[in-house]
Coordinates of C-alpha atoms in Angstrom, one line a residue:
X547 CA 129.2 67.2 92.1
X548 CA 131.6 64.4 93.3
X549 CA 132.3 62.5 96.3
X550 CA 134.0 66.2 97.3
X551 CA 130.1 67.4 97.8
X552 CA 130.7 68.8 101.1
X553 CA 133.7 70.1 100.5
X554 CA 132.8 72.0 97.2
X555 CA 129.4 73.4 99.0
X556 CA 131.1 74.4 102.0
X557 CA 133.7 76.5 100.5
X558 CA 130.9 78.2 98.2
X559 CA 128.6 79.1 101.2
X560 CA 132.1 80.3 102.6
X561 CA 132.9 83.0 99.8
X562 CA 129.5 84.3 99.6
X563 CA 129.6 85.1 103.0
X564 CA 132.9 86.7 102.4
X565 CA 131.8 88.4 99.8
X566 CA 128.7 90.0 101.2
X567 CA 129.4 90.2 105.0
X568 CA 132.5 89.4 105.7
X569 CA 133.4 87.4 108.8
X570 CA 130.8 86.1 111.2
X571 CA 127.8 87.8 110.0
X572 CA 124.3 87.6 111.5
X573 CA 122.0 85.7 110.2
X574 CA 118.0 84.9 110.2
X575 CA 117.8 81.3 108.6
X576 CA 114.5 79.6 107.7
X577 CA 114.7 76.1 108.0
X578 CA 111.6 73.7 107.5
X579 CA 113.2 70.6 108.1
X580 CA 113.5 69.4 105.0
X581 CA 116.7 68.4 103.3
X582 CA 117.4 72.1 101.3
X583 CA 117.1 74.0 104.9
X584 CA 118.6 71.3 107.1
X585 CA 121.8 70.8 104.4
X586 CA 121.9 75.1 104.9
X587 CA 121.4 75.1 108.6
X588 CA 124.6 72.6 108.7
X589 CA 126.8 74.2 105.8
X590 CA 126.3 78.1 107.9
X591 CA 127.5 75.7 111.3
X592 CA 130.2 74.8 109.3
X593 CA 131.2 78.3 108.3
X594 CA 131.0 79.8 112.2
X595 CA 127.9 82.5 111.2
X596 CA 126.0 83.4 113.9
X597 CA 122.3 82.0 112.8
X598 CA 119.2 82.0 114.7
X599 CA 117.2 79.9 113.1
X600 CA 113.1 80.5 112.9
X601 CA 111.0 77.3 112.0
X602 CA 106.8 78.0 110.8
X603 CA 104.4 75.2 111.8
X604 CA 101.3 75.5 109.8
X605 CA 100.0 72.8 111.7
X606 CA 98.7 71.5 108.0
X607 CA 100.2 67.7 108.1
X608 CA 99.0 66.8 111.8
X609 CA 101.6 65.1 114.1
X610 CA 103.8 65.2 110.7
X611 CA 104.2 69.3 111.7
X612 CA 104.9 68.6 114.9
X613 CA 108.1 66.1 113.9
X614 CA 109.2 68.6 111.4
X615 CA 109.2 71.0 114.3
X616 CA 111.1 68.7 117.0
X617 CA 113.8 67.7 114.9
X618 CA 114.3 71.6 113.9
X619 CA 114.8 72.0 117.5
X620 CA 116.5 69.2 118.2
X621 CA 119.2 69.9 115.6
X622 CA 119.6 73.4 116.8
X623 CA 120.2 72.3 120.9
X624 CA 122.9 70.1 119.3
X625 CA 124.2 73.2 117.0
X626 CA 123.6 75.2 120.4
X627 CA 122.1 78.2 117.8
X628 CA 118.7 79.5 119.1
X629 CA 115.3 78.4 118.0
X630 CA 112.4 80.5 117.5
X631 CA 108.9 78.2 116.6
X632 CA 106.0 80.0 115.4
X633 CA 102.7 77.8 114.9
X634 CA 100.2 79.4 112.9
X635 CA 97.1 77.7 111.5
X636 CA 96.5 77.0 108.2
X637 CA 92.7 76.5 108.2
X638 CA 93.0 81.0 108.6
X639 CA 94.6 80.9 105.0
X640 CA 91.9 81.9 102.0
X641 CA 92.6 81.7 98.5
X642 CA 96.1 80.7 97.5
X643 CA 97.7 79.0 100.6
X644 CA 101.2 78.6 99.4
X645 CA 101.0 82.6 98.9
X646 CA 99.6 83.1 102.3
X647 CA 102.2 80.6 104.1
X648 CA 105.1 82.7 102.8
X649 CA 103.7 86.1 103.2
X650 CA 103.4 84.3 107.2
X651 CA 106.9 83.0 107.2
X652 CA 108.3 86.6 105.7
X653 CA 106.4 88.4 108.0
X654 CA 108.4 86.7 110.7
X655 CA 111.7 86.6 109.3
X656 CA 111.6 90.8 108.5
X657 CA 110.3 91.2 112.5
X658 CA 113.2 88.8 113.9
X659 CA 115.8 90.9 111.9
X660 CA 114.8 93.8 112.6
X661 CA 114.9 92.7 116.9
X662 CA 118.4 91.0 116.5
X663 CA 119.5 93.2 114.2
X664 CA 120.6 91.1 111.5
X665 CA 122.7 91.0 108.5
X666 CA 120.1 89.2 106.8
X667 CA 117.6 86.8 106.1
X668 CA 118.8 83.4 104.7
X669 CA 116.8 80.7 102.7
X670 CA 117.6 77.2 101.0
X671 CA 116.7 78.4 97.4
X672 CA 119.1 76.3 94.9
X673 CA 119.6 75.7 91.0
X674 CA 116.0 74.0 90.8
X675 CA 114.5 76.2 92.5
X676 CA 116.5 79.9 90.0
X677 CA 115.1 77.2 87.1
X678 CA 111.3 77.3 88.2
X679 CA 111.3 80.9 88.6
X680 CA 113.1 81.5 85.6
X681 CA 110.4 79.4 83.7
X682 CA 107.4 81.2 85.5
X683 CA 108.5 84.5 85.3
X684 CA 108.2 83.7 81.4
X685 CA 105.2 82.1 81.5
X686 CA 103.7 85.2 83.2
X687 CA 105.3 87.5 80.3
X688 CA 108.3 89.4 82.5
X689 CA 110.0 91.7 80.8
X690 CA 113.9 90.3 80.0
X691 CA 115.4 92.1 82.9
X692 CA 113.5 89.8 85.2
X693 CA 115.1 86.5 83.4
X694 CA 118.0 86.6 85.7
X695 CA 116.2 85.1 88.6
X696 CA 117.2 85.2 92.1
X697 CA 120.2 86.7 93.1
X698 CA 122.6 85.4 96.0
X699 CA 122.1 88.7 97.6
X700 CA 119.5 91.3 97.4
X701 CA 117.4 93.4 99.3
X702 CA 118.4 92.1 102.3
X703 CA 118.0 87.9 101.4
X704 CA 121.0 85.9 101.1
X705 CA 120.6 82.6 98.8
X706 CA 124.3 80.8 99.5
X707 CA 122.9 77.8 97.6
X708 CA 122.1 79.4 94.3
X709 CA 124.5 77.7 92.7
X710 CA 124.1 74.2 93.8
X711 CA 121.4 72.2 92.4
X712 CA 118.4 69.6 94.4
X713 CA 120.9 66.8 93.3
X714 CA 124.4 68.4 95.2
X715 CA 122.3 69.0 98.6
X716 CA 121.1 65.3 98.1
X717 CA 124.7 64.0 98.4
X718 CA 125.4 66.8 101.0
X719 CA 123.2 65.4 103.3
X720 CA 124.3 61.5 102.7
X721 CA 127.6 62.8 103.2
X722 CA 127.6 63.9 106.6
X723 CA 124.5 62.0 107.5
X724 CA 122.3 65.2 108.1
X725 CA 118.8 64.2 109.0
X726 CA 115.7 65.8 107.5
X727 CA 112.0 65.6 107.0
X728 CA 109.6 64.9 103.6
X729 CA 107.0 67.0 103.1
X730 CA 104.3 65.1 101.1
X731 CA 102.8 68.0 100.4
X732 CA 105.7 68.5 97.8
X733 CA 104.1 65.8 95.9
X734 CA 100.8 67.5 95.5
X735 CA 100.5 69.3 91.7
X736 CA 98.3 71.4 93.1
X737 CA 100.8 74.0 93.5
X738 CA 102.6 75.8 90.5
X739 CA 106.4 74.9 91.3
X740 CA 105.2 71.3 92.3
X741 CA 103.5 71.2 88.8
X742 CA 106.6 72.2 86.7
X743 CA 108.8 70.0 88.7
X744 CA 106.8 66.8 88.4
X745 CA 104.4 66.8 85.7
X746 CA 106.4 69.4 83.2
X747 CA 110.1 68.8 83.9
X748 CA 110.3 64.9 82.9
X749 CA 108.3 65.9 79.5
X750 CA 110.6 68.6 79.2
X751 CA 113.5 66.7 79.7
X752 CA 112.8 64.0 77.2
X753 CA 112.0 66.6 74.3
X754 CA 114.0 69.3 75.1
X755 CA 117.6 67.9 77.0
X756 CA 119.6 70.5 78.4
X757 CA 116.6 73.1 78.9
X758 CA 117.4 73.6 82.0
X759 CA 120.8 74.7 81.4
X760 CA 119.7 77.3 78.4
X761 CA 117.0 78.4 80.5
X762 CA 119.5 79.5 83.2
X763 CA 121.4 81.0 80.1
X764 CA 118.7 83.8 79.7
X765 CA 120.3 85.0 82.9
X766 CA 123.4 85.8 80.8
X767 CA 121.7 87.5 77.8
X768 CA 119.5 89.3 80.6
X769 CA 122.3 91.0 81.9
X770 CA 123.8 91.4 78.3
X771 CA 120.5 93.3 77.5
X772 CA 121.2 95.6 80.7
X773 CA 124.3 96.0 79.8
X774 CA 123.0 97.6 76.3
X775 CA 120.3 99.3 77.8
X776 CA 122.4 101.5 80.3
X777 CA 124.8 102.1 77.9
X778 CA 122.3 103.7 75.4
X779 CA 120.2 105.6 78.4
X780 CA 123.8 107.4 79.6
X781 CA 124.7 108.0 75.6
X782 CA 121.0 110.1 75.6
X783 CA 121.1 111.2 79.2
X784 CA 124.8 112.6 78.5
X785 CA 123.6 114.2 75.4
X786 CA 120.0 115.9 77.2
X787 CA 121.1 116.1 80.8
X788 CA 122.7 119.6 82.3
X789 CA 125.3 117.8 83.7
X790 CA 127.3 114.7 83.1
X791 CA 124.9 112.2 82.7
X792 CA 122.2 110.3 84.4
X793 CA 124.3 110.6 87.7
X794 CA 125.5 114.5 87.0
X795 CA 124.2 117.4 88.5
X796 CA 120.8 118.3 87.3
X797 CA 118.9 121.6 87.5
X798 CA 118.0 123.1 90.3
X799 CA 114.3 124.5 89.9
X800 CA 111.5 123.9 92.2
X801 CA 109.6 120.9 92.0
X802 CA 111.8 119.0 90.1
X803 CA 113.6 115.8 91.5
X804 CA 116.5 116.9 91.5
X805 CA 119.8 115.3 89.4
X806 CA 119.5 113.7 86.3
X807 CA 115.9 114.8 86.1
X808 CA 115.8 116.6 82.8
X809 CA 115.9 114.7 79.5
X810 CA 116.1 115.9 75.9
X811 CA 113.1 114.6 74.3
X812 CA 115.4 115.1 70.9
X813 CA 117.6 112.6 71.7
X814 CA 115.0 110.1 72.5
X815 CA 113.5 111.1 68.9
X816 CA 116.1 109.5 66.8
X817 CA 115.7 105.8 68.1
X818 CA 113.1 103.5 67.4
X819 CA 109.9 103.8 69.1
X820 CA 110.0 100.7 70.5
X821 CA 112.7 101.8 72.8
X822 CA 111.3 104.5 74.2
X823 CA 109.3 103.4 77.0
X824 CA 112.0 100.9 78.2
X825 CA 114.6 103.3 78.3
X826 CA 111.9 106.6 79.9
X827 CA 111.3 103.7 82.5
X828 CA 114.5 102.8 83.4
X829 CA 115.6 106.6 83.3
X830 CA 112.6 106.9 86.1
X831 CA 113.4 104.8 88.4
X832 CA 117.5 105.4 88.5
X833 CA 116.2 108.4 89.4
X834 CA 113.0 108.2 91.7
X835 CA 113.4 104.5 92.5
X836 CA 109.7 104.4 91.1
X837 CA 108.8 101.0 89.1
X838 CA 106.7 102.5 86.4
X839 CA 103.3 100.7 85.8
X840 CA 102.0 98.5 83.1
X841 CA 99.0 101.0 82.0
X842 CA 101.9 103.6 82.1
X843 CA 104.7 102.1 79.4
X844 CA 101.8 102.5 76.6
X845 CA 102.0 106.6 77.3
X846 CA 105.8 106.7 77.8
X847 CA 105.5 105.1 73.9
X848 CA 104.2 107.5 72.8
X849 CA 105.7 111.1 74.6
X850 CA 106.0 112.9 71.9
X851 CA 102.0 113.6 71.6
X852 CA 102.1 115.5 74.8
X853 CA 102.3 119.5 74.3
X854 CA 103.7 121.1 76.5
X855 CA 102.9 121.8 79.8
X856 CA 101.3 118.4 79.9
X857 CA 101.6 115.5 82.6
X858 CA 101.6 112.0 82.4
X859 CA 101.5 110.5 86.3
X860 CA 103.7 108.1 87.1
X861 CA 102.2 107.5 90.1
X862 CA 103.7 107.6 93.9
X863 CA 103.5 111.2 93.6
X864 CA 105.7 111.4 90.6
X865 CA 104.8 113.1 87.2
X866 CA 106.6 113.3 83.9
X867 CA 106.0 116.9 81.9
X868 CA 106.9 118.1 78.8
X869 CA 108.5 121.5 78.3
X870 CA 109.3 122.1 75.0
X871 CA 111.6 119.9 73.8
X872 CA 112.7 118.9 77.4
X873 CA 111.0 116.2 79.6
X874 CA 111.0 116.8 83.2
X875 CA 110.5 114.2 86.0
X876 CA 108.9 115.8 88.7
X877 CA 107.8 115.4 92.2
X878 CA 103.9 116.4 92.8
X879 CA 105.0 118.9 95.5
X880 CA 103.0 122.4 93.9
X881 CA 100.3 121.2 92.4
X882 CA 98.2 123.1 90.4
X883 CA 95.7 125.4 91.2
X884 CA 92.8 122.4 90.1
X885 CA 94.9 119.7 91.9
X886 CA 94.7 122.0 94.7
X887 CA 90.6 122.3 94.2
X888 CA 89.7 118.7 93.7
X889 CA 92.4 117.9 97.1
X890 CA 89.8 120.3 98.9
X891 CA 87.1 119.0 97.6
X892 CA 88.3 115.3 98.1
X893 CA 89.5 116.1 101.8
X894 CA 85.7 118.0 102.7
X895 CA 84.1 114.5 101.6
X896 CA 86.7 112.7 103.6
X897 CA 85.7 114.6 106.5
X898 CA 82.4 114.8 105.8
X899 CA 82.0 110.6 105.5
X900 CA 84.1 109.6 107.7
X901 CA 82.4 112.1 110.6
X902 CA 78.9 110.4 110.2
X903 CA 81.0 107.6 111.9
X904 CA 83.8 108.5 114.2
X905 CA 84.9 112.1 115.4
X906 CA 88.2 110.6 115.0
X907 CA 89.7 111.8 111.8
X908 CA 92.5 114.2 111.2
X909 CA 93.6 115.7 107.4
X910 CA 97.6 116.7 107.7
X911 CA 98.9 119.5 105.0
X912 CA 102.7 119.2 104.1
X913 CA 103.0 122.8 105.8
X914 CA 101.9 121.4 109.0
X915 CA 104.0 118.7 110.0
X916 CA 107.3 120.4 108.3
X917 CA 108.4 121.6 111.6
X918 CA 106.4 118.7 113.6
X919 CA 103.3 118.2 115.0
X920 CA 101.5 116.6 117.8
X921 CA 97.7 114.8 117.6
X922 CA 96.1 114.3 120.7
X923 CA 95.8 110.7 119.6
X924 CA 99.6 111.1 121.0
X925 CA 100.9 110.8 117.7
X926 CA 103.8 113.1 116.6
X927 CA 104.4 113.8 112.9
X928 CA 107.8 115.3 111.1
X929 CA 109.3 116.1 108.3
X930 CA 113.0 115.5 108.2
X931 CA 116.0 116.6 105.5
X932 CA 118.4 113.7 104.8
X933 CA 121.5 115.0 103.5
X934 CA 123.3 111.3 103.7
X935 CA 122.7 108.1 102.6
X936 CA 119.9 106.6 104.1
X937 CA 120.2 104.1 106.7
X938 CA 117.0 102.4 109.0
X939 CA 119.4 101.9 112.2
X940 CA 120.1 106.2 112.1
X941 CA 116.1 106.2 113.6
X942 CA 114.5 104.5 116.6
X943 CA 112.7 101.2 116.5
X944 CA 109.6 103.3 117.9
X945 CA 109.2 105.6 115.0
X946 CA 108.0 104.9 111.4
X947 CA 110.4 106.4 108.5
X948 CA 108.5 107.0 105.0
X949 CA 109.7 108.2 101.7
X950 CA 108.4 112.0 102.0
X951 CA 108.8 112.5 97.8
X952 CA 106.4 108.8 98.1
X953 CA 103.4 110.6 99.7
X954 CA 100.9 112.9 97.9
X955 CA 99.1 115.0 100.7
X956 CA 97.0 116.1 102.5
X957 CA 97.5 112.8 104.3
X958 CA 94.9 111.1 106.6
X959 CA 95.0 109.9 109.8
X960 CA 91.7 107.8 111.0
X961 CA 91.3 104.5 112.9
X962 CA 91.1 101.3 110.4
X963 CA 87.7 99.9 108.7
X964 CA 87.0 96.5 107.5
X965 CA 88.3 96.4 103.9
X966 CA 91.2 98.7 104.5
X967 CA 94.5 97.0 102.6
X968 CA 97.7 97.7 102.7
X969 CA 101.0 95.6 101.0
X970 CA 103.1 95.9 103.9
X971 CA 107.2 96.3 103.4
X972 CA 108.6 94.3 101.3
X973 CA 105.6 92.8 100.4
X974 CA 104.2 92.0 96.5
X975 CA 100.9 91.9 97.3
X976 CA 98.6 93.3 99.4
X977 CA 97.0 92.4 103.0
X978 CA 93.8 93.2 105.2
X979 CA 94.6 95.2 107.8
X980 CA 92.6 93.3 110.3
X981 CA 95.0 90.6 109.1
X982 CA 97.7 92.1 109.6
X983 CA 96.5 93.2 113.5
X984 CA 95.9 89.9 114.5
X985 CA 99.4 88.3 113.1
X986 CA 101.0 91.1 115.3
X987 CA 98.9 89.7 118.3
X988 CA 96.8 93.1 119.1
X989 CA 93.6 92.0 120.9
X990 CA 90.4 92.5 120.0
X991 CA 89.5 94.9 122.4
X992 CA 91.9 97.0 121.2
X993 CA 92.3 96.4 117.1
X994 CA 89.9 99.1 117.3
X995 CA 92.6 101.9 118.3
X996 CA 95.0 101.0 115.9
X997 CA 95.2 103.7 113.1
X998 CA 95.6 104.4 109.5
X999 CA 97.9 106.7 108.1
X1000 CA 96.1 107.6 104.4
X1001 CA 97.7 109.4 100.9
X1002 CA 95.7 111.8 99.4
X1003 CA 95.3 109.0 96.4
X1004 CA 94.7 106.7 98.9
X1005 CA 97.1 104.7 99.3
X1006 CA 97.4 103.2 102.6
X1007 CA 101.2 104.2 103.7
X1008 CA 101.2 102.7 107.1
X1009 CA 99.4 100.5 110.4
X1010 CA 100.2 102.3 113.2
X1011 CA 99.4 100.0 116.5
X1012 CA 97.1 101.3 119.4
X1013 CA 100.4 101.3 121.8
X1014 CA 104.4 100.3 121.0
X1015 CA 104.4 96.8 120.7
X1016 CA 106.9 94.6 123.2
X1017 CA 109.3 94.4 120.6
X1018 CA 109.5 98.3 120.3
X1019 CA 107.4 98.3 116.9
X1020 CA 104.8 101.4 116.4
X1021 CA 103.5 100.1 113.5
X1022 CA 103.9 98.8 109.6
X1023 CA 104.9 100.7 106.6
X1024 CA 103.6 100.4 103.3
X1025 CA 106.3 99.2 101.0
X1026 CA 105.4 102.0 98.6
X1027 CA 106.4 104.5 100.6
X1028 CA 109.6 102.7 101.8
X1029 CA 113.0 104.5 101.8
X1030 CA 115.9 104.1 99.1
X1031 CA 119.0 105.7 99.4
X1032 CA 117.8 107.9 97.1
X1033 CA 115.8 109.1 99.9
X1034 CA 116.4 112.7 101.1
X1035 CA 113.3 113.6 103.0
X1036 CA 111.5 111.2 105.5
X1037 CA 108.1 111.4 107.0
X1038 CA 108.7 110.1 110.7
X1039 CA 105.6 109.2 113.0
X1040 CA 106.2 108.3 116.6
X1041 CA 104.4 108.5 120.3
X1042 CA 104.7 111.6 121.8
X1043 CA 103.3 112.6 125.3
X1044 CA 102.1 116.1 125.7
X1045 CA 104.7 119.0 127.5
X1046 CA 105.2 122.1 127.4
X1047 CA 104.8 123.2 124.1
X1048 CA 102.8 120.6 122.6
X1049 CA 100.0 121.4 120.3
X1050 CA 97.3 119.1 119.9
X1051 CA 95.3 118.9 116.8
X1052 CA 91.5 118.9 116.9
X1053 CA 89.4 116.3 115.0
X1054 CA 88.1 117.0 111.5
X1055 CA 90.1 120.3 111.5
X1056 CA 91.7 120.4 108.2
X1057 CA 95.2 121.8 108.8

């Protein structure tokens, strides 16, 4: 980039907020107060969004936080945006602490978007940065879907700087005389990203010139391979769907998902083997919005061993079955008369455990909270038909909204124990609970009314707080159980006080 820098970066920050929101969008913005986030902070000024900006002080680097944080704030009186601060303390970190800093610092962002109601979250990731996770996404053997990196926009993060490297935000900030902050920590190789950027990147440059630029080429061929794969799943799925292909109508019968979620097993036959678990996979989760597991793609290799009748599980209450020469994705609604035996069984230990230490423990059947149902914890439960796309702002900020086809009941309800995890929504990885309690600032006294709401394979699906948090939150889903517009029936928990009409449930009754 040129002497035009500014110029160049403005206008692309301006046309990917065309593209994706349109005019004057509204905006959560991370910004550390080094030179990426402080160059963003003034290019989104520049374009008129409406940004408030959120700043995390680990309180790591002594009076060096504390200058990171003033000038933050300083910067955003004289942008007259608002400023939210959060400290937390980095001696409360275990294990890997740039892993726990950004599961912190997302935490916040996803809570402040929810309260202003946001567009999105926004963050500073550039070139460099698409480069480094390009390189350890290979390292850690992704599959070649994943080689195309970040994306400017998805799920709900906007990256506008994608497409300008660590060297064009350098001459940003010369240009227009932004001030910023160095983090010395960046210097330690310690971390991963540190490590590839300062002990890897000159070695690779002298040997290998121009990696960096054929490394961000595997985003092409990524999307080339896509591209081939999708065209090959409709080809089968238009030749061994009832319908017109992976999007047609599907068949109607009970228990299974619903379009698109029959295949012809003899049209998978003819290809190499190699392919089949890729494309079975990717067939799963256009239709369930399922990621199919590691341990899985071995089985989905070899399908045609099953006879029929037989299951593989998919997991998050999804099944694949083979009928014949059919293969039928399936939701785990009717299970089988031994599924239904080892539940019982399963739920009668549950109770019986769990009673030795608390009276407090309730088992919910499907049947039960169809029509809803009130606990007198105060808790209400529902099930809800969603004819329409899915969208979070058709619910209230006091209820918690779950994937229904997600959850294998009976579900339980019980108050939290030390060890209970869950990986909260959009999340990779998973949490204590406790945790999780304390970041939301539930006291002590009463963590010990906050509740769990439990699968039948035990999945934790959500956190649900001992009273409505100030910001209107009941609680925290589990990401697994998160809703997709694929979702059509939701699983919605809320406070309820007791009228007329109410039916409180009694403990360790199994409904």
């Amino acid at each position: 980039m040129n002497k035009f820098a500014s110029l160049l970066a403005e206008r692309s920050v301006q046309k990917h907020l065309e593209t994706y929101f349109g005019t004057h969008p509204s905006l959560i913005c991370g910004v550390s107060g080094g030179v990426d986030s402080m160059v963003l902070l003034h290019l989104l000024h520049r374009a008129g969004a409406q940004v408030t900006v959120v700043h995390v002080n680990y309180q790591k680097r002594g009076e060096d936080s504390e200058l990171d944080q003033q000038l933050v704030e300083e910067i955003c009186r004289l942008y007259k945006v608002e400023c939210v601060s959060v400290r937390f303390d980095a001696s409360d970190s275990t294990g890997n602490f740039q892993a726990w800093a950004r599961e912190k610092r997302y935490g916040v962002f996803r809570d402040l978007k929810r309260e202003f109601r946001a567009d999105a979250i926004v963050t500073a990731h550039h070139r460099d940065d698409q480069v480094e996770t390009i390189y350890q996404r290979l390292m850690r053997g992704s599959g070649m879907e994943h080689w195309g990196g970040m994306q400017v926009y998805e799920q709900g993060l906007f990256r506008p700087l994608l497409e300008l490297g660590k060297e064009d935000i350098q001459m940003v900030a010369e240009q227009n005389g932004i001030l910023y902050r160095t983090d010395v920590s960046n210097l330690d190789v310690a971390y991963g990203r540190n490590f590839i950027r300062l002990s890897l990147e000159p070695e690779l440059d002298r040997f290998f010139p121009g990696w960096k630029s054929n490394l961000l080429g595997l985003g092409q061929r990524a999307r080339e391979f896509e591209a081939m794969r999708d065209l090959l799943l409709d080809s089968i799925a238009g030749k061994g769907i009832s319908g017109k292909g992976i999007s047609g109508k599907g068949i109607a019968e009970e228990g299974v998902v619903g379009e698109g979620s029959k295949l012809s097993l003899s049209a998978l036959v003819p290809l190499p083997r190699t392919l089949w678990a890729l494309l079975l996979s990717s067939w799963i989760r256009s239709i369930s919005g399922v990621t199919v597991r590691h341990g899985v793609m071995g089985e989905l290799s070899s399908i045609d061993s099953l006879q029929t009748g037989q299951q593989i599980s998919i997991g998050m209450g999804f099944s694949l079955m083979r009928d014949r020469d059919w293969l039928v994705l399936l939701r785990n609604e009717s299970p089988s008369e031994e599924m239904k035996g080892a539940k019982e069984q399963t739920v009668k230990q549950t109770v019986e455990q769990t009673a030795k230490q608390s009276a407090d423990l309730w088992v919910l059947e499907k049947e039960h909270v169809s029509s809803g149902l009130h606990t007198s914890t105060g808790l209400r439960f529902c099930l809800k038909t969603w004819s329409k796309r899915f969208k979070s702002e058709d619910f209230h900020r006091g209820e918690l909204v779950m994937d229904e086809a997600s959850l294998v009941f009976p579900l339980t309800l019980r108050h939290w124990q030390d060890g209970d995890r869950i990986q909260p929504l959009g999340m990779e990885h998973t949490r204590l609970v406790s945790d999780l309690l304390t970041d939301r600032k539930v006291s002590a006294a009463e963590k010990k009314r906050a509740w769990v709401l439990i699968s039948f394979d035990q999945t934790v699906c959500a956190v649900i707080f001992p009273h409505v948090l100030s910001d209107g939150s009941l609680g925290v889903i589990a990401n697994p159980v998160r809703c997709t517009i694929g979702t059509r029936s939701v699983l919605i928990a809320s406070r309820a006080s007791f009228g007329a009409g109410a039916n409180p449930i009694n403990p360790n009754k199994h409904l």
